Coordinates of C-alpha atoms in Angstrom, one line a residue:
M74 CA -25.9 21.3 -2.9
S75 CA -23.3 21.8 -5.2
G76 CA -20.9 19.8 -3.3
I77 CA -23.2 16.8 -3.4
A78 CA -23.5 17.2 -6.9
G79 CA -19.6 17.3 -7.3
I80 CA -19.4 14.1 -5.2
A81 CA -21.8 12.5 -7.4
L82 CA -20.5 13.4 -10.9
A83 CA -17.1 12.5 -9.5
L84 CA -18.1 9.0 -8.8
V85 CA -20.3 8.8 -12.1
L86 CA -17.1 9.7 -14.0
L87 CA -15.1 7.3 -12.2
V88 CA -17.4 4.7 -12.9
W89 CA -18.1 5.6 -16.5
L90 CA -14.2 6.4 -17.2
A91 CA -13.0 3.3 -15.8
Y92 CA -15.6 1.2 -17.8
R93 CA -14.2 2.5 -20.6
G94 CA -10.7 1.5 -19.6
V95 CA -9.3 4.6 -18.4
S96 CA -6.5 3.9 -15.7
V97 CA -7.6 5.1 -12.1
L98 CA -4.2 6.2 -11.5
L99 CA -5.0 8.9 -13.7
L100 CA -8.9 9.1 -12.6
A101 CA -8.7 9.1 -8.8
P102 CA -6.5 12.5 -8.6
L103 CA -8.1 14.0 -11.4
L104 CA -12.0 13.3 -10.0
A105 CA -10.9 13.9 -6.6
M106 CA -9.7 17.8 -7.6
L107 CA -13.0 18.1 -9.7
A108 CA -15.0 17.1 -6.6
A109 CA -12.8 19.6 -4.6
L110 CA -13.4 22.3 -7.3
L111 CA -17.1 22.1 -7.5
S112 CA -16.9 22.2 -3.1
A113 CA -16.9 25.8 -2.0
D114 CA -15.1 24.8 1.0
A115 CA -11.8 23.0 -0.5
P116 CA -8.9 24.6 -1.4
L117 CA -7.7 22.9 -4.3
L118 CA -4.0 22.4 -4.0
A119 CA -4.3 21.9 -0.3
S120 CA -6.7 19.1 -0.9
Y121 CA -4.2 17.5 -3.2
T122 CA -0.9 17.8 -1.4
Q123 CA -2.6 17.5 2.2
V124 CA -5.2 15.3 1.9
F125 CA -4.9 13.0 -1.6
M126 CA -1.2 12.3 -1.2
K127 CA -1.4 11.6 2.9
A128 CA -3.9 9.4 2.4
L129 CA -2.2 7.3 -0.5
G130 CA 1.1 7.4 1.3
G131 CA -0.3 6.5 4.4
F132 CA -1.9 3.3 2.9
I133 CA 1.4 2.3 0.9
A134 CA 3.4 2.9 4.4
L135 CA 0.6 0.6 6.2
Y136 CA -0.2 -2.2 4.0
F137 CA 2.7 -2.4 1.3
P138 CA 4.7 -5.1 3.0
L139 CA 1.6 -7.4 3.0
F140 CA 1.2 -6.4 -0.8
L141 CA 4.8 -7.0 -1.3
L142 CA 5.0 -10.5 0.3
G143 CA 1.6 -11.6 -1.2
A144 CA 2.7 -10.7 -4.7
I145 CA 5.9 -12.4 -4.3
F146 CA 3.9 -15.8 -2.9
G147 CA 1.5 -15.7 -5.8
K148 CA 4.6 -15.4 -8.4
L149 CA 6.5 -18.1 -7.0
M150 CA 3.4 -20.2 -6.7
Q151 CA 3.0 -19.4 -10.4
A152 CA 6.5 -19.8 -11.2
C153 CA 7.1 -23.2 -10.0
G154 CA 3.8 -24.7 -11.2
A155 CA 1.9 -25.0 -7.9
A156 CA -0.9 -22.6 -8.9
A157 CA -1.5 -24.7 -12.1
A158 CA -1.2 -27.9 -9.8
V159 CA -3.7 -26.9 -7.8
A160 CA -6.1 -26.0 -10.3
D161 CA -5.2 -29.3 -12.4
W162 CA -5.7 -31.2 -9.6
I163 CA -9.2 -30.1 -8.3
G164 CA -10.4 -30.1 -12.1
A165 CA -9.1 -33.9 -12.4
C166 CA -10.7 -34.6 -9.1
L167 CA -14.3 -33.2 -10.1
G168 CA -14.1 -33.6 -14.2
A169 CA -15.0 -31.8 -17.0
Q170 CA -18.6 -32.1 -16.3
R171 CA -18.1 -29.9 -13.3
A172 CA -16.0 -27.2 -14.6
I173 CA -17.4 -24.4 -12.8
L174 CA -17.1 -25.8 -9.3
S175 CA -13.6 -26.8 -10.3
I176 CA -12.7 -23.3 -11.0
V177 CA -14.5 -21.8 -8.1
L178 CA -12.7 -24.1 -5.8
A179 CA -9.3 -23.7 -7.1
C180 CA -9.6 -19.8 -6.8
A181 CA -11.1 -20.3 -3.8
I182 CA -8.4 -22.6 -2.5
L183 CA -5.4 -20.2 -3.8
T184 CA -6.9 -17.0 -2.7
Y185 CA -7.7 -18.2 0.8
G186 CA -3.7 -19.3 1.0
G187 CA -2.6 -15.7 0.3
V188 CA -2.2 -15.8 -3.6
S189 CA -2.9 -12.2 -4.9
L190 CA -6.5 -12.8 -7.0
F191 CA -4.7 -10.6 -9.9
V192 CA -1.9 -14.0 -10.0
V193 CA -5.0 -16.3 -9.5
A194 CA -6.8 -14.9 -12.5
F195 CA -3.6 -15.2 -14.8
A196 CA -2.9 -18.8 -13.6
V197 CA -6.6 -20.1 -13.7
H198 CA -7.7 -18.5 -17.0
P199 CA -6.0 -21.0 -19.3
I200 CA -7.4 -23.7 -17.1
A201 CA -10.5 -22.6 -17.1
A202 CA -10.6 -22.0 -20.8
A203 CA -10.0 -25.7 -21.3
L204 CA -12.5 -26.9 -18.9
F205 CA -15.1 -24.8 -20.0
E206 CA -14.3 -25.8 -24.1
R207 CA -14.5 -29.5 -23.0
A208 CA -17.8 -29.1 -21.2
R209 CA -19.1 -26.6 -24.2
L210 CA -19.5 -23.8 -21.8
P211 CA -19.7 -20.3 -23.2
A212 CA -16.4 -18.5 -22.4
R213 CA -18.4 -15.4 -21.1
L214 CA -19.0 -17.2 -18.0
I215 CA -15.1 -17.6 -17.0
P216 CA -15.0 -14.2 -15.8
A217 CA -17.9 -14.6 -13.3
T218 CA -16.6 -18.3 -12.2
I219 CA -13.1 -16.7 -11.2
A220 CA -14.8 -13.7 -9.6
L221 CA -17.1 -16.1 -7.2
G222 CA -13.8 -17.9 -6.0
A223 CA -11.3 -15.4 -5.7
F224 CA -13.3 -11.9 -5.2
T225 CA -16.0 -13.2 -2.6
F226 CA -16.3 -15.7 0.4
T227 CA -12.2 -16.1 0.3
M228 CA -11.6 -12.3 0.6
T229 CA -14.2 -11.1 3.0
A230 CA -15.9 -14.0 5.2
L231 CA -13.8 -17.0 5.8
P232 CA -12.0 -16.6 9.1
G233 CA -8.3 -16.4 8.8
T234 CA -7.9 -15.3 5.2
P235 CA -4.8 -13.4 4.6
A236 CA -6.5 -11.2 2.5
I237 CA -6.2 -7.1 3.0
Q238 CA -9.7 -6.9 3.4
N239 CA -9.3 -9.2 6.8
A240 CA -6.3 -7.2 7.9
I241 CA -7.6 -3.5 7.8
P242 CA -10.0 -3.5 10.4
M243 CA -8.2 -5.3 13.3
P244 CA -6.1 -2.1 14.5
Y245 CA -9.5 -0.5 14.6
F246 CA -11.4 -2.9 16.6
Q247 CA -8.3 -4.7 18.0
T248 CA -9.2 -7.8 16.5
T249 CA -7.8 -10.9 15.0
P250 CA -8.2 -12.5 11.3
F251 CA -10.5 -15.3 12.9
A252 CA -12.7 -12.7 14.4
A253 CA -16.6 -14.2 14.4
P254 CA -15.7 -17.4 12.7
G255 CA -19.3 -19.0 12.6
L256 CA -20.8 -16.0 11.0
G257 CA -17.8 -15.8 8.6
I258 CA -18.0 -19.5 7.5
L259 CA -22.1 -18.9 7.2
A260 CA -21.7 -16.0 4.9
G261 CA -19.0 -17.7 3.0
L262 CA -21.7 -20.4 2.3
V263 CA -24.4 -18.2 1.3
M264 CA -22.3 -16.5 -1.2
L265 CA -20.8 -19.6 -2.8
G266 CA -24.3 -21.5 -2.7
L267 CA -26.1 -18.4 -4.2
G268 CA -23.1 -18.0 -7.1
M269 CA -22.9 -21.5 -8.2
A270 CA -26.9 -21.6 -8.3
W271 CA -26.8 -18.7 -10.5
L272 CA -23.7 -19.8 -12.4
N273 CA -25.3 -23.4 -13.0
W274 CA -28.5 -21.8 -14.0
R275 CA -26.9 -19.8 -16.7
A276 CA -24.8 -22.7 -17.7
R277 CA -28.0 -24.9 -18.6
R278 CA -29.4 -22.0 -20.6
L279 CA -26.1 -21.4 -22.4
R280 CA -24.6 -24.9 -22.8
G281 CA -23.8 -25.6 -26.1
R282 CA -24.3 -22.2 -27.8
A283 CA -21.9 -20.6 -30.0
D284 CA -19.5 -18.3 -28.2
P285 CA -16.9 -18.1 -31.1
C286 CA -16.0 -14.4 -30.5
A287 CA -15.0 -15.1 -26.8
H288 CA -13.0 -18.5 -27.3
A289 CA -11.2 -16.8 -30.4
A290 CA -10.2 -13.7 -28.4
A291 CA -9.1 -15.9 -25.7
G292 CA -7.0 -17.5 -28.1
P293 CA -6.4 -21.2 -29.1
V294 CA -7.1 -23.5 -25.9
Q295 CA -5.7 -26.6 -26.1
A296 CA -7.0 -29.5 -23.7
P297 CA -4.5 -31.3 -21.5
A298 CA -2.7 -34.1 -23.2
P299 CA -3.5 -37.6 -21.8
R300 CA -0.6 -38.4 -19.3
P301 CA 1.3 -41.6 -19.6
P302 CA 0.7 -44.3 -17.2
G303 CA 1.9 -43.4 -13.8
Q304 CA 1.4 -39.7 -14.1
G305 CA -2.1 -39.3 -13.0
D306 CA -4.0 -41.5 -14.9
G307 CA -4.7 -44.2 -12.2
G308 CA -7.7 -41.8 -10.9
P309 CA -8.9 -38.7 -10.9
C310 CA -6.7 -37.5 -8.1
G311 CA -3.4 -39.2 -9.3
A312 CA 0.0 -37.2 -9.4
S313 CA 0.6 -34.2 -11.3
A314 CA 2.2 -33.6 -14.6
A315 CA 5.7 -33.7 -14.9
G316 CA 7.4 -30.6 -14.2
T317 CA 4.8 -29.5 -11.5
P318 CA 5.1 -29.9 -8.1
P319 CA 2.5 -33.2 -6.9
A320 CA -1.0 -31.8 -5.1
W321 CA 0.2 -32.3 -1.9
A322 CA 3.5 -29.9 -2.4
A323 CA 1.4 -27.6 -3.9
L324 CA -1.2 -27.2 -1.2
L325 CA 1.5 -27.1 1.5
P326 CA 2.6 -23.6 1.1
I327 CA -1.0 -22.4 1.0
V328 CA -2.0 -24.5 4.4
L329 CA 1.2 -23.1 6.1
V330 CA -0.1 -19.4 5.4
V331 CA -3.1 -20.2 7.0
A332 CA -1.9 -22.3 10.0
L333 CA 1.1 -19.9 10.9
N334 CA -1.0 -16.7 10.5
Y335 CA -3.3 -18.7 13.5
V336 CA -0.3 -19.7 15.6
F337 CA 1.1 -16.5 15.6
S338 CA -1.8 -14.3 16.2
A339 CA -3.2 -16.9 18.9
H340 CA -0.1 -18.2 20.5
V341 CA 3.5 -16.4 20.0
F342 CA 3.0 -12.6 19.9
V343 CA 0.8 -12.8 22.6
A344 CA 3.4 -14.8 24.6
L345 CA 5.9 -12.4 24.1
D346 CA 7.0 -9.1 26.2
T347 CA 6.1 -6.0 23.8
S348 CA 6.0 -3.3 26.5
Y349 CA 8.5 -1.4 24.0
L350 CA 5.5 -0.8 21.8
A351 CA 4.8 2.0 24.4
L352 CA 8.3 3.5 24.2
A353 CA 9.6 6.1 21.1
P354 CA 10.1 5.4 18.3
Y355 CA 7.2 2.9 18.2
A356 CA 4.6 4.7 20.2
P357 CA 1.6 5.3 20.1
A358 CA 1.0 1.7 19.6
T359 CA -0.1 -1.5 21.2
L360 CA 0.0 -5.3 20.4
A361 CA -3.4 -5.5 19.7
Q362 CA -3.2 -2.9 16.7
V363 CA -0.3 -4.6 15.3
I364 CA -0.7 -8.2 16.1
G365 CA -2.8 -9.0 13.1
I366 CA -0.7 -7.5 10.3
W367 CA 2.3 -8.7 12.3
S368 CA 0.9 -12.5 12.1
I369 CA 0.1 -12.2 8.3
L370 CA 3.5 -10.9 7.3
C371 CA 5.2 -13.7 9.2
A372 CA 3.2 -16.0 8.3
L373 CA 3.8 -15.3 4.5
A374 CA 7.3 -15.0 5.0
L375 CA 7.6 -18.2 6.1
S376 CA 5.5 -19.7 3.6
I377 CA 7.7 -18.2 1.1
L378 CA 10.8 -19.9 2.3
A379 CA 8.9 -23.1 2.5
L380 CA 8.0 -22.7 -1.3
V381 CA 11.6 -22.0 -2.4
A382 CA 12.7 -24.9 -0.3
F383 CA 10.1 -27.6 -1.7
N384 CA 10.7 -26.4 -5.4
Y385 CA 14.1 -24.8 -5.8
R386 CA 14.8 -26.9 -8.6
R387 CA 11.5 -25.9 -10.5
L388 CA 12.2 -22.2 -9.9
D389 CA 14.4 -21.3 -13.2
G390 CA 16.0 -17.9 -12.2
L391 CA 14.9 -17.5 -8.6
R392 CA 16.1 -13.7 -8.6
R393 CA 14.1 -12.9 -11.5
I394 CA 11.1 -14.3 -10.4
L395 CA 11.7 -12.7 -6.9
D396 CA 12.1 -9.2 -8.6
E397 CA 8.9 -9.8 -11.0
G398 CA 6.8 -10.7 -7.8
A399 CA 8.2 -7.3 -6.3
N400 CA 7.1 -5.4 -9.2
A401 CA 3.8 -7.1 -9.7
A402 CA 3.1 -5.8 -6.1
L403 CA 3.3 -1.9 -7.5
L404 CA 0.3 -1.4 -9.7
P405 CA -2.2 -3.1 -7.3
I406 CA -1.5 -0.9 -4.2
F407 CA -0.8 2.2 -6.2
N408 CA -4.6 1.2 -7.9
T409 CA -5.8 0.9 -4.5
A410 CA -4.1 3.9 -2.7
S411 CA -5.2 5.9 -5.4
L412 CA -8.7 5.4 -4.6
V413 CA -8.2 5.5 -0.9
G414 CA -6.9 8.7 -1.8
F415 CA -9.9 10.0 -3.9
G416 CA -12.1 8.7 -1.1
A417 CA -10.1 10.7 1.2
V418 CA -10.6 14.0 -0.5
I419 CA -14.3 13.0 -0.8
A420 CA -14.6 12.5 3.0
S421 CA -12.9 15.9 3.7
L422 CA -15.6 17.5 1.7
A423 CA -18.5 19.3 3.6
A424 CA -20.9 17.8 1.4
F425 CA -19.5 14.4 3.1
A426 CA -20.2 15.3 6.2
M427 CA -23.9 15.8 5.4
L428 CA -23.9 12.2 3.6
R429 CA -22.1 10.8 6.6
D430 CA -24.6 12.2 9.1
A431 CA -27.3 10.8 6.9
V432 CA -25.6 7.2 6.8
L433 CA -24.8 7.4 10.6
G434 CA -28.9 8.3 10.9
I435 CA -30.2 5.6 8.7
A436 CA -30.4 3.3 12.2
P437 CA -28.9 4.9 15.0
G438 CA -29.8 2.4 17.0
Q439 CA -28.6 -0.7 14.9
P440 CA -24.8 0.3 14.6
L441 CA -24.5 -3.1 12.4
I442 CA -27.1 -1.9 10.0
S443 CA -25.4 1.7 9.5
L444 CA -21.9 0.4 9.5
A445 CA -22.9 -2.1 6.7
I446 CA -24.7 0.5 4.7
A447 CA -21.7 3.2 5.0
V448 CA -18.8 0.5 4.1
N449 CA -20.8 -0.6 1.1
L450 CA -21.4 2.9 0.0
L451 CA -17.8 4.0 0.3
A452 CA -16.5 0.7 -1.1
G453 CA -19.0 1.5 -4.4
I454 CA -17.9 5.2 -4.5
T455 CA -13.7 4.3 -4.5
G456 CA -14.4 1.0 -6.2
S457 CA -12.4 -0.8 -3.9
A458 CA -13.0 -2.9 -1.1
S459 CA -9.7 -1.9 0.9
G460 CA -10.1 1.5 0.0
G461 CA -13.7 1.9 1.0
M462 CA -13.0 0.1 4.2
S463 CA -10.0 2.3 4.8
I464 CA -12.0 5.6 4.4
A465 CA -15.0 4.1 6.3
L466 CA -12.8 3.2 9.5
E467 CA -10.7 6.3 9.3
T468 CA -13.5 8.4 9.3
L469 CA -16.3 6.5 11.1
G470 CA -14.7 3.7 13.1
P471 CA -14.3 5.4 16.3
D472 CA -18.0 6.0 16.2
Y473 CA -19.1 2.4 15.2
L474 CA -17.1 1.1 17.9
A475 CA -18.3 3.4 20.6
L476 CA -22.2 2.5 19.5
A477 CA -21.1 -0.9 19.6
R478 CA -19.8 -0.7 23.2
S479 CA -23.0 1.3 24.3
A480 CA -25.1 -1.3 22.8
G481 CA -23.3 -4.3 24.0
I482 CA -21.9 -5.6 20.2
A483 CA -18.4 -7.3 20.2
P484 CA -15.8 -5.8 18.4
E485 CA -15.2 -9.3 16.5
L486 CA -19.1 -8.9 15.2
L487 CA -17.9 -5.2 13.8
H488 CA -15.1 -6.7 12.3
R489 CA -17.0 -9.4 10.2
V490 CA -19.4 -7.2 9.2
T491 CA -17.0 -4.7 8.1
T492 CA -15.3 -7.2 6.0
I493 CA -18.1 -8.7 4.4
A494 CA -19.8 -5.1 3.7
T495 CA -16.5 -4.4 1.4
G496 CA -17.6 -7.2 -0.8
G497 CA -20.7 -5.9 -2.4
L498 CA -20.7 -2.4 -4.3
D499 CA -17.1 -2.8 -4.5
S500 CA -17.2 -4.8 -7.4
L501 CA -19.2 -2.3 -9.6
P502 CA -17.9 -1.7 -13.1
H503 CA -15.0 0.5 -12.3
N504 CA -13.7 -1.5 -9.8
G505 CA -9.8 -2.2 -10.8
A506 CA -10.0 -6.2 -10.2
V507 CA -13.2 -6.5 -12.4
I508 CA -11.3 -4.6 -15.3
T509 CA -8.0 -6.5 -15.0
L510 CA -10.0 -9.9 -14.9
L511 CA -12.2 -8.9 -18.0
S512 CA -8.9 -7.7 -19.7
I513 CA -7.3 -11.4 -18.8
C514 CA -10.2 -13.1 -20.3
K515 CA -10.3 -10.7 -23.4
L516 CA -14.0 -9.9 -22.7
D517 CA -15.9 -6.9 -22.3
H518 CA -18.4 -5.5 -19.8
R519 CA -21.3 -5.9 -21.9
R520 CA -20.8 -9.5 -22.6
A521 CA -19.7 -10.8 -19.1
Y522 CA -20.2 -8.0 -16.7
G523 CA -23.8 -9.2 -15.7
D524 CA -22.9 -12.5 -14.6
I525 CA -20.1 -10.8 -12.2
F526 CA -22.5 -8.8 -10.7
M527 CA -24.8 -11.5 -9.7
V528 CA -21.8 -13.6 -7.8
A529 CA -19.6 -10.7 -6.9
V530 CA -22.1 -8.1 -5.8
A531 CA -25.7 -9.5 -5.5
G532 CA -24.7 -12.7 -3.7
P533 CA -22.3 -10.6 -1.2
L534 CA -25.0 -8.4 -0.4
A535 CA -27.2 -11.0 0.6
A536 CA -25.0 -12.8 2.7
L537 CA -24.3 -9.4 4.6
A538 CA -27.9 -9.3 5.4
V539 CA -28.0 -12.7 6.6
V540 CA -24.8 -11.8 9.0
V541 CA -26.6 -8.4 10.2
T542 CA -29.7 -10.2 11.1
L543 CA -28.0 -13.0 12.7
G544 CA -25.2 -10.8 14.5
T545 CA -28.2 -8.9 15.6
L546 CA -30.3 -11.7 17.3
A547 CA -27.5 -13.9 18.7
G548 CA -24.2 -11.7 18.8
S549 CA -20.7 -12.7 17.6
F550 CA -20.1 -16.4 17.4

């Protein structure tokens, strides 16, 4: 029982101290060692060097190129004004009275195109502040609005999304980013519908109420100045402001990421001779294990080249921008990898085996239900969707694949249930993206986290229940 108590204590401290603003780079190894110390069977130093660091290094080795290219793509989108142009264009099309929907759609388009959610938060927050002030909406709703567009359906549900959460299951289940597209779209609609219903209800209750602390903390916000004739005032979807690309040019790299991802995964790599994967030094590997990662990397790389080509004159100091993009990849991947290390240490403890067996025993004849619960719990323990998913699949993936095959469940359905399940309990207060978002918006958990919980935890959990139910009854589609 001391081992289970140690796991519980480590998790509680991780949530509480992260809530207080302590870096997970410090918390993850320290609390992993605390859990190991309270477990009678775990040698402390070996747990750190042979479990924590190996898991951290393995995650970085596998996914660093994706984080790197994603951060560079996002930085270029921000530097050339494309990110702001997309958000501004949507806001202009929908009007200030639909400020919440405008920001949600802006964030959704950017993240679905491969822009890092951290970059999206930085790029969209000033526009959100201006639109919310014009609509007399309190700033405390801005974090939840950004979270709905960036942290939910585009991260886990929509088919083809280049998010890391959609890439991790592919080598385990030998699937593509477009697994179970119908269920993914349906889950996305559930998340969007429930999230918008909550935010609109909150907006009606709070509209016009003074929120001086939040607006003051966010700094002075200036609404966009009226544009001269010919610069966008001819209609709500007119040209962009001077210095930023027009809407079509800003959207083109995002469309390319999604389209090229599909072309590479469905047509290009499957037509090539990849028999060399069975030979040293590449073995053991199969095309099914690597095609998803390869497709996303190639799509991002080509989209980056297109982005630079179309916006070269707008990129002041290209080498500096690339350097900043590369540097911006480091903190997110090390935060996530540290949480993977924390989860790996927890998974190595004898007490975790008891918890795992209990999870597997919740619905032994229903692998979808068991998988959804296991991934959600591990995402909550690690405070990371990708981290929790990696641990769940590393420790339980083969078991679930075997159970699914024996039950006649398609691997594509396992993939989509896994991705959607990561987007529930991962957004608890200690989640790194939540902490970063609140910091950008200059708000604290007390003022803004309740709304984040409803759109980023409650809504995705409801969507997961819908997908598991339909997948059980109708299979993958």
